[in-house]
XYZ file of C-alpha atoms in Angstrom:
617
model
C -0.082 0.312 -0.268
C 1.220 3.315 -0.221
C 2.102 4.934 3.010
C 2.874 9.177 4.150
C 5.014 10.437 6.251
C 3.596 10.840 10.387
C 2.644 14.000 11.460
C 2.250 15.320 14.917
C 1.596 18.851 16.599
C 1.455 19.155 19.941
C 3.495 15.665 20.330
C -0.456 13.722 18.880
C -0.646 12.179 15.553
C -4.075 14.284 13.683
C -7.835 12.749 14.538
C -7.962 10.601 11.349
C -4.575 8.854 11.796
C -6.183 5.711 13.991
C -9.080 3.108 13.128
C -10.700 1.280 15.441
C -11.512 -1.655 16.515
C -13.460 -4.131 19.220
C -14.906 -7.465 20.054
C -18.517 -6.236 21.304
C -18.045 -5.473 24.786
C -14.820 -3.281 24.315
C -12.651 -1.550 21.170
C -9.342 0.063 20.739
C -7.653 2.527 18.435
C -4.907 2.326 16.594
C -2.803 5.354 15.952
C -0.926 4.891 12.444
C 2.499 4.981 14.122
C 1.465 1.353 15.311
C 0.372 3.656 19.527
C -2.184 1.641 20.817
C -3.249 5.117 22.631
C -6.764 3.907 23.651
C -7.751 1.130 25.228
C -11.131 0.618 28.264
C -11.421 -1.577 29.568
C -13.508 -4.240 30.225
C -15.819 -2.741 27.815
C -16.787 0.755 26.211
C -17.903 2.832 29.125
C -14.775 0.886 31.564
C -12.495 2.929 32.946
C -9.442 3.847 30.416
C -6.721 1.532 30.682
C -4.856 3.471 27.899
C -5.758 7.434 27.102
C -2.988 8.518 25.527
C -5.135 10.189 22.765
C -6.576 12.564 25.827
C -2.579 12.771 27.028
C 0.493 11.365 24.801
C 3.073 12.005 27.704
C 0.044 11.036 30.935
C -2.340 9.204 28.978
C -1.013 5.809 28.057
C -1.065 3.759 25.719
C 0.718 -0.051 24.380
C 3.385 0.186 21.540
C 4.975 -0.852 18.392
C 7.647 1.120 17.658
C 10.025 0.672 14.478
C 13.137 2.992 15.469
C 14.120 5.305 12.626
C 9.999 5.174 10.978
C 9.673 7.650 7.813
C 6.222 6.272 6.635
C 2.119 4.419 7.054
C -0.414 3.643 7.076
C -3.224 1.827 7.694
C -6.315 -0.596 5.834
C -8.411 -3.516 7.160
C -8.636 -6.709 5.351
C -11.880 -6.563 3.698
C -14.884 -6.733 5.097
C -13.615 -7.229 8.921
C -12.387 -5.413 12.208
C -8.391 -6.364 12.312
C -6.370 -3.580 10.325
C -3.568 -3.689 9.233
C -0.504 -0.765 9.847
C 2.238 -0.954 7.776
C 5.597 1.258 8.387
C 8.334 1.443 6.802
C 11.743 2.395 7.656
C 15.477 3.006 6.937
C 15.936 -1.117 6.552
C 12.929 -2.529 6.148
C 9.560 -2.799 6.236
C 6.472 -3.656 9.264
C 3.692 -4.942 8.978
C 1.482 -5.286 12.490
C -2.482 -7.395 12.610
C -4.371 -5.827 15.402
C -7.588 -7.015 16.425
C -9.997 -7.674 19.611
C -10.434 -11.330 18.547
C -13.154 -13.603 18.288
C -14.026 -16.973 19.578
C -13.860 -19.783 16.243
C -17.293 -19.497 15.077
C -18.222 -16.909 16.546
C -21.775 -15.343 15.821
C -22.143 -11.787 15.723
C -25.746 -12.017 14.987
C -25.624 -13.975 18.370
C -26.797 -11.382 21.671
C -22.908 -12.779 23.451
C -20.019 -12.127 24.201
C -17.645 -13.189 21.133
C -14.786 -12.275 21.963
C -12.394 -13.287 23.554
C -10.748 -10.728 25.894
C -8.360 -10.840 24.187
C -5.751 -7.340 22.595
C -3.897 -9.014 19.812
C -0.647 -7.660 17.753
C 1.470 -9.307 15.294
C 4.074 -8.080 13.639
C 6.445 -9.394 11.452
C 8.835 -7.927 8.847
C 7.624 -7.665 5.040
C 11.236 -7.187 3.984
C 15.061 -6.223 5.744
C 15.372 -5.428 9.220
C 13.660 -3.367 11.867
C 14.481 -2.789 14.631
C 11.166 -2.962 17.226
C 10.115 -1.790 20.713
C 7.218 -2.915 22.560
C 6.676 -0.177 25.384
C 2.671 -0.566 27.955
C 3.183 2.633 30.108
C -0.626 2.117 31.311
C -2.485 5.366 32.051
C -2.195 4.805 36.008
C 0.254 2.963 37.819
C 0.405 -0.901 37.279
C 2.027 -2.700 39.746
C 3.424 -5.329 37.152
C 5.104 -9.600 37.876
C 6.197 -11.888 35.254
C 3.593 -15.331 35.986
C 3.231 -18.379 34.037
C 5.513 -16.427 31.019
C 4.172 -12.855 30.474
C 3.420 -10.356 33.222
C 0.525 -9.842 35.687
C -0.761 -6.399 35.772
C -2.040 -4.893 38.720
C -4.511 -1.934 37.831
C -5.700 -0.522 40.882
C -8.435 1.757 38.941
C -10.078 -2.443 38.308
C -8.412 -4.440 40.615
C -10.958 -6.852 39.699
C -9.800 -7.672 36.035
C -7.110 -10.141 35.827
C -4.710 -8.802 33.474
C -1.475 -10.248 31.837
C 0.528 -9.056 28.992
C 2.546 -11.828 27.076
C 4.707 -10.819 25.033
C 7.165 -13.729 22.299
C 10.205 -11.828 22.891
C 12.050 -11.043 25.863
C 10.630 -7.598 28.684
C 11.278 -5.980 31.270
C 10.870 -3.392 33.635
C 12.169 -0.187 33.384
C 12.819 2.028 36.543
C 10.644 4.191 35.346
C 7.336 1.403 35.455
C 7.172 0.613 31.726
C 6.825 -2.382 30.847
C 8.463 -3.350 27.846
C 11.997 -4.263 25.435
C 13.352 -3.979 21.741
C 14.691 -6.138 19.571
C 16.110 -6.615 16.076
C 13.843 -9.128 13.472
C 14.705 -9.363 9.195
C 12.953 -10.168 6.661
C 9.778 -12.806 7.626
C 9.809 -12.608 11.564
C 7.617 -12.502 13.554
C 6.827 -10.760 16.964
C 3.284 -11.100 19.327
C 1.955 -9.185 21.631
C -1.748 -10.197 23.513
C -2.751 -7.931 26.091
C -5.548 -10.538 28.475
C -7.957 -9.017 31.174
C -10.753 -12.677 30.442
C -8.442 -14.165 34.104
C -8.744 -17.256 32.856
C -6.249 -17.766 29.317
C -4.071 -20.347 30.068
C -0.589 -18.627 28.850
C 1.234 -21.581 28.466
C -1.085 -23.218 25.679
C -1.764 -19.891 23.392
C -2.769 -20.481 20.210
C -1.221 -19.448 17.598
C -1.560 -15.770 16.551
C -2.411 -16.624 12.370
C -5.236 -18.934 13.427
C -6.513 -15.886 15.885
C -6.603 -13.301 13.639
C -8.317 -15.509 10.925
C -10.359 -16.865 12.802
C -11.502 -13.355 13.549
C -11.709 -12.425 10.263
C -13.652 -15.482 9.543
C -16.662 -14.241 11.829
C -16.527 -10.918 10.940
C -16.637 -11.467 6.808
C -19.493 -14.117 8.429
C -21.124 -11.407 10.013
C -21.000 -8.832 6.480
C -22.005 -12.002 4.404
C -25.673 -10.046 5.301
C -25.351 -6.433 4.383
C -27.429 -5.705 1.418
C -26.894 -3.061 -0.619
C -26.365 -1.639 -4.047
C -25.919 1.274 -4.696
C -22.998 4.996 -4.600
C -19.880 3.941 -2.309
C -20.523 1.094 -1.737
C -17.448 0.641 -0.336
C -18.204 3.085 2.132
C -21.465 1.949 2.974
C -20.414 -1.834 4.059
C -17.321 -0.166 5.904
C -20.082 2.119 7.882
C -22.348 -1.150 8.380
C -18.580 -2.527 10.035
C -17.751 0.154 12.520
C -21.356 0.835 13.392
C -20.733 -2.717 14.630
C -17.860 -1.644 16.127
C -19.931 0.711 18.259
C -22.358 -1.539 18.850
C -22.114 -3.619 22.622
C -23.173 -8.035 21.786
C -25.048 -8.703 25.532
C -27.163 -6.036 24.796
C -27.864 -4.424 21.615
C -26.850 -1.167 23.100
C -25.453 1.273 19.868
C -22.236 3.538 21.221
C -22.693 7.229 19.777
C -18.813 7.265 19.451
C -15.821 5.575 20.958
C -14.430 7.844 22.685
C -14.225 11.055 25.347
C -13.375 14.666 25.131
C -12.329 15.133 21.949
C -12.801 18.498 20.875
C -15.091 19.588 18.454
C -13.102 22.978 18.920
C -9.107 21.851 19.375
C -8.223 24.765 23.242
C -12.129 24.641 23.349
C -14.277 22.740 26.010
C -16.993 21.203 23.986
C -15.436 18.603 24.933
C -18.057 15.110 25.786
C -17.986 11.026 27.042
C -20.306 10.239 23.865
C -19.453 6.334 25.597
C -22.929 6.214 25.815
C -26.507 4.846 24.187
C -28.377 7.392 22.761
C -31.873 6.510 21.942
C -31.611 9.273 19.401
C -28.163 8.373 18.153
C -29.243 4.836 17.872
C -32.292 5.132 16.861
C -30.995 6.521 13.156
C -28.724 3.909 13.605
C -31.078 1.273 13.823
C -33.389 2.560 11.036
C -29.697 2.507 7.887
C -28.922 -1.240 9.602
C -32.563 -2.298 9.173
C -32.140 -0.938 5.415
C -29.284 -2.631 4.006
C -30.214 -6.091 5.963
C -28.839 -6.118 9.206
C -32.246 -6.336 11.223
C -30.514 -8.243 13.736
C -29.151 -4.878 15.490
C -31.775 -2.800 15.219
C -34.871 -5.437 15.982
C -32.322 -5.898 20.436
C -32.345 -2.623 20.856
C -35.806 -1.985 20.285
C -36.563 -4.867 23.313
C -33.505 -3.820 25.494
C -34.563 0.332 24.871
C -38.121 -0.149 25.796
C -36.655 -3.053 28.864
C -35.188 0.365 30.104
C -38.080 2.835 29.349
C -40.829 0.276 31.452
C -38.349 -0.014 34.126
C -37.816 3.389 35.128
C -41.616 4.252 34.021
C -40.357 6.896 30.540
C -37.787 5.976 28.646
C -34.513 8.472 29.044
C -32.717 9.860 26.677
C -29.024 8.419 26.603
C -27.954 4.920 28.881
C -24.499 3.336 30.195
C -24.006 -0.402 28.621
C -25.761 -1.660 31.759
C -29.076 0.303 31.306
C -28.500 2.265 33.734
C -27.514 5.851 33.633
C -24.222 7.511 33.215
C -22.155 8.390 35.471
C -22.211 12.136 37.265
C -20.000 13.962 34.642
C -16.982 15.021 35.862
C -14.127 16.848 35.292
C -10.854 14.856 34.761
C -7.780 16.954 35.941
C -4.808 14.314 35.291
C -4.959 14.373 31.466
C -4.041 17.917 29.257
C -6.700 16.770 26.727
C -6.323 15.865 22.654
C -3.915 18.577 21.625
C -4.623 21.023 25.354
C -8.021 21.114 24.769
C -9.223 20.433 28.140
C -11.256 19.492 30.381
C -11.450 15.684 29.532
C -14.943 14.892 30.655
C -15.973 11.335 32.313
C -19.454 10.630 32.568
C -21.947 12.541 30.620
C -24.155 15.262 32.367
C -27.287 15.681 29.703
C -28.237 12.455 31.097
C -30.086 15.033 33.261
C -31.865 17.355 30.876
C -35.134 17.447 29.853
C -35.686 15.743 25.811
C -38.881 14.961 24.149
C -36.945 14.356 20.632
C -37.235 10.707 22.476
C -40.900 9.318 22.209
C -40.350 10.134 18.583
C -37.254 8.203 17.985
C -38.330 5.479 20.256
C -41.532 4.716 17.793
C -40.195 5.639 15.437
C -37.723 2.148 15.355
C -40.704 0.390 16.913
C -42.582 1.329 14.171
C -40.157 0.125 11.603
C -39.624 -3.397 13.160
C -43.740 -3.987 13.036
C -42.943 -3.342 9.743
C -40.902 -5.568 8.749
C -43.564 -8.199 10.665
C -42.720 -8.252 13.623
C -45.872 -9.121 15.977
C -47.135 -6.560 19.261
C -48.527 -8.637 22.286
C -50.742 -6.482 25.401
C -47.287 -6.544 27.329
C -45.269 -4.665 24.741
C -48.078 -2.540 23.543
C -49.007 -1.294 27.163
C -45.331 0.140 26.914
C -45.913 1.547 23.725
C -48.944 3.681 24.543
C -47.771 5.327 27.455
C -44.486 7.346 25.203
C -47.632 9.063 23.467
C -49.274 9.030 26.077
C -46.365 11.097 27.557
C -45.641 12.389 24.568
C -48.134 14.472 24.148
C -48.525 15.277 27.610
C -45.283 17.555 27.264
C -44.666 18.311 23.704
C -45.764 21.567 24.942
C -42.914 22.121 27.848
C -38.979 23.440 26.199
C -36.747 21.161 26.590
C -32.615 21.092 26.001
C -33.269 19.919 21.680
C -31.132 17.074 20.161
C -28.318 19.379 20.560
C -28.305 19.053 24.296
C -27.845 23.020 25.076
C -26.343 24.436 28.594
C -28.612 27.337 28.444
C -32.728 27.342 29.337
C -34.795 25.261 27.276
C -36.786 26.769 24.485
C -39.491 24.806 22.380
C -37.437 23.113 20.074
C -39.173 22.635 17.004
C -37.397 19.419 16.028
C -38.491 18.356 19.764
C -41.997 19.028 19.238
C -42.164 17.346 15.485
C -40.651 14.061 17.722
C -43.869 14.148 19.750
C -45.892 14.019 16.681
C -43.872 11.476 14.920
C -44.858 9.270 18.588
C -48.306 9.600 18.466
C -48.659 9.288 14.561
C -46.083 6.009 14.984
C -48.694 4.686 17.764
C -51.441 4.702 15.594
C -50.212 3.466 12.821
C -48.569 0.570 14.830
C -52.519 -0.073 16.221
C -54.018 0.010 12.933
C -51.499 -2.335 11.200
C -52.101 -4.262 14.758
C -55.823 -3.802 14.801
C -54.426 -2.736 19.263
C -57.556 -1.233 21.130
C -56.123 2.699 20.599
C -57.940 6.235 21.936
C -58.441 6.931 17.547
C -59.732 10.073 17.748
C -58.040 11.582 20.962
C -54.388 11.206 18.926
C -55.369 11.879 15.470
C -56.546 15.182 16.786
C -53.276 15.552 18.981
C -50.806 14.210 16.831
C -53.017 16.635 14.373
C -52.986 19.715 16.556
C -48.683 18.626 16.990
C -48.407 19.573 13.719
C -50.439 22.079 13.497
C -48.446 23.462 15.907
C -45.017 22.922 14.676
C -46.112 24.022 10.405
C -47.893 27.168 11.702
C -45.575 27.957 14.927
C -42.469 27.713 14.194
C -42.589 29.562 9.887
C -41.608 33.034 9.514
C -43.387 34.515 7.207
C -41.214 37.332 7.220
C -37.698 34.898 5.919
C -38.929 31.937 4.160
C -37.984 29.652 6.238
C -39.314 27.005 9.531
C -37.202 28.126 12.462
C -35.199 26.727 15.095
C -38.141 26.675 18.241
C -41.842 26.889 18.073
C -42.883 31.221 18.514
C -45.847 32.106 21.064
C -49.206 31.965 20.140
C -49.728 34.913 18.368
C -46.183 36.102 18.190
C -43.696 37.075 15.671
C -41.212 33.907 15.710
C -38.056 35.063 16.272
C -36.015 31.553 16.134
C -32.814 30.710 14.245
C -32.432 28.312 11.931
C -31.103 24.682 13.069
C -29.330 21.981 11.284
C -32.956 20.106 12.155
C -34.982 20.707 10.194
C -33.551 19.004 7.323
C -34.679 15.890 9.309
C -38.499 16.913 9.610
C -39.282 15.368 5.843
C -36.917 12.946 6.768
C -39.894 11.552 9.730
C -42.847 12.526 7.854
C -43.434 15.433 9.067
C -43.548 18.142 5.457
C -43.544 16.264 2.415
C -39.936 16.999 0.874
C -41.232 18.742 -1.325
C -43.650 21.401 0.479
C -42.948 24.844 -0.431
C -42.540 25.544 2.530
C -39.300 22.729 3.005
C -37.940 23.883 -0.456
C -37.806 26.947 0.744
C -35.902 26.277 4.532
C -32.996 23.774 3.050
C -32.271 26.749 1.041
C -31.690 29.208 3.768
C -30.745 27.047 5.724
C -27.615 25.873 3.022
C -27.038 29.129 2.914
C -27.061 30.815 6.752
C -25.573 27.495 8.145
C -23.239 27.304 5.021
C -18.896 26.083 6.286
C -17.429 25.400 3.090
C -17.447 22.232 0.407
C -20.794 21.557 1.135
C -20.212 21.504 5.222
C -22.884 22.980 6.939
C -22.916 23.851 11.067
C -26.039 22.515 13.629
C -26.380 26.526 14.493
C -24.945 30.035 15.069
C -24.149 29.848 18.252
C -24.465 34.162 18.273
C -27.881 33.854 17.036
C -28.791 30.270 19.080
C -27.629 30.254 23.029
C -26.445 26.901 23.982
C -24.942 28.472 26.828
C -21.664 27.021 26.371
C -18.771 28.978 24.926
C -16.520 29.142 21.944
C -17.218 27.957 18.513
C -17.760 23.697 17.026
C -16.580 22.831 13.745
C -19.044 21.656 11.102
C -21.915 19.095 11.395
C -21.412 16.488 8.651
C -25.367 14.401 9.270
C -26.541 17.877 9.049
C -25.167 17.669 5.039
C -25.846 13.952 5.310
C -29.690 14.661 5.832
C -28.852 18.253 3.631
C -28.800 14.607 0.755
C -31.754 13.257 1.298
C -33.160 16.408 0.870
C -32.356 17.385 -2.102
C -33.158 13.935 -3.659
C -36.190 14.387 -1.644
C -36.715 16.624 -3.828
C -35.951 15.509 -7.392
C -32.657 17.171 -7.816
C -30.343 13.741 -7.804
C -26.875 14.717 -9.080
C -26.812 17.651 -6.835
C -27.723 15.591 -4.173
C -25.043 12.489 -5.547
C -22.280 15.143 -6.568
C -22.415 17.017 -1.890
C -22.762 12.691 -1.079
C -19.581 12.334 -3.104
C -18.389 15.030 -2.108
C -18.414 13.838 1.658
C -17.764 10.132 1.054
C -14.690 11.968 -0.042
C -14.130 13.569 3.587
C -13.743 9.498 5.437
C -10.373 7.778 6.206
C -8.268 4.991 3.775
C -9.485 2.925 6.425
C -13.103 4.884 6.003
C -14.070 6.017 8.753
C -14.922 9.449 9.867
C -16.352 11.337 13.314
C -18.399 13.976 14.239
C -16.934 17.415 13.001
C -15.274 19.158 10.291
C -12.972 21.745 11.408
C -14.207 23.939 7.766
C -10.437 25.658 8.014
C -8.192 22.582 6.786
C -10.670 19.417 6.975
C -9.201 17.903 10.010
C -11.598 15.850 11.890
C -13.052 17.159 14.987
C -15.035 16.182 17.636
C -15.165 12.181 19.234
C -14.731 9.026 16.694
C -15.661 7.620 14.833
C -19.139 8.562 15.361
C -22.016 6.821 14.760
C -24.186 9.193 13.216
C -21.499 10.050 10.679
C -22.092 6.368 9.960
C -25.606 6.548 9.909
C -25.287 9.351 7.340
C -23.232 7.541 5.046
C -25.919 5.087 4.914
C -29.501 6.853 5.088
C -28.627 8.548 2.665
C -26.977 6.464 -0.139
C -29.672 3.607 0.657
C -32.422 7.097 -0.371
C -29.676 7.747 -3.372
C -29.873 3.717 -4.657
C -33.623 4.080 -3.863
C -34.759 7.041 -5.941
C -32.100 5.963 -8.978
C -33.652 2.692 -9.278
C -37.385 5.275 -9.124
C -35.581 7.344 -12.236
C -34.744 3.950 -13.478
C -38.501 2.232 -13.370
C -39.486 5.951 -15.323
C -37.448 6.434 -18.153
């Protein structure tokens, strides 16, 4: 593969210079220099064992360092979560294969862990000679001792975890407590490093690392064979599906918003959040996208898990930790400086306690999709779904923090009211499809009242656009423009070709323009969110613009924009939450589910429109 030189700023590689590996329980980031600067153990939302991406000096990493490294690049084994990093040095070329290993025959569609609680690193010299240094520097002070042919690690943060590091070549503990060793290898020579946390690995009876890689790749390919998509950017759509699967918690069906915490929305700014949790909104969009390309198991699992949580809690929360409870209270970590000095680093998420009414519609829409595909609603499930509709009716007039989770006073956000309408509309459709008892006329009247409020009170006739929030009845609308307005026709609240929606699309496109097809979510100067600083362009808003152009029949424009957005993905096919409009670099947590579901959903919609166009010609 062609390789590129590496550039660092304040000691750190760009966000886009990382790949993602995972096993359905946790994940790791592998940098293009073959370091691993991110790994939470034992699960996605557990404390980080390695957090060098948030502080290259104190955060910790597991390195395979090639002396004199000149250039490098990465690729995935096709249709897998197995990553290969190619390192070029002064005297040789090294390939490093990384994966979180899976059990032989693991079925990734099952709601059981398929992983072996093992990070495997297999390096091989492809040509010439290479000096490689293995180095483990955990974030916290770890007690190390030799045991059973490997190294036992006592991690005070999680003392119950039995962590073990094994290396095919000798390691020693330095005066600084770092576990490491350097070896010179020639063409064909391998080096293997494995980190275990299952507590029951028999190091004396180690499996062949090549076999472990092969069985892990086989499990991924068996899952990827279920993807059904023929349309634009086919390879990237498949990779986006695999990325969403890498963010999918196998034991529950919960889909994380992103793999990381506190990667900044603006370098040096304070908009740094922990995204290692499941937002009902994000996951609902994700399952919509996955269902479109044949991946229904993941969609159904998420619905069952979330409805169980909502029933237990007396209503849905906006987000969940992987155990079904609430994320821990948000706190700032003074021990880490942040990516490129973008402090504070935060753990937990303070938005968990916010009021966000769109959650009713997001969850009901997932249930509606499920029943459309043949899912059956029994009396118990219908009681839970009916409660969501009633809660939407009760709450839609109450101001909330909205889809963007503002940290200022709530407002009657247009998208929130619209999604309450969606909740009732989908409840009506489910009831009628499945022949279920429901207060038909009351629900219809409530849905129509909400829809009228959206169309009338968010409309600014003078500017000729819908706005971010509803005006008080009888008063002029002073709301700003908001990228979430582009999602109204996606939810069926307003037709794509409604003249008001067409006008709104053009207003949003012009007013929130960040250049080259990118859009801001909103302008902080007009829409107060209670936070200082700025942020980058939000990728999903641009994919929603693609969807609107497609829905209006402007297919050439839509496809050109779609291709330009897809071109922003890394060579590995990964996307972050935001883009810096100044230089095109990545901002925000990474990889971001929102961005990848945009790739899938917009591609699918374009493909459907192109087929319909061909059928008419």
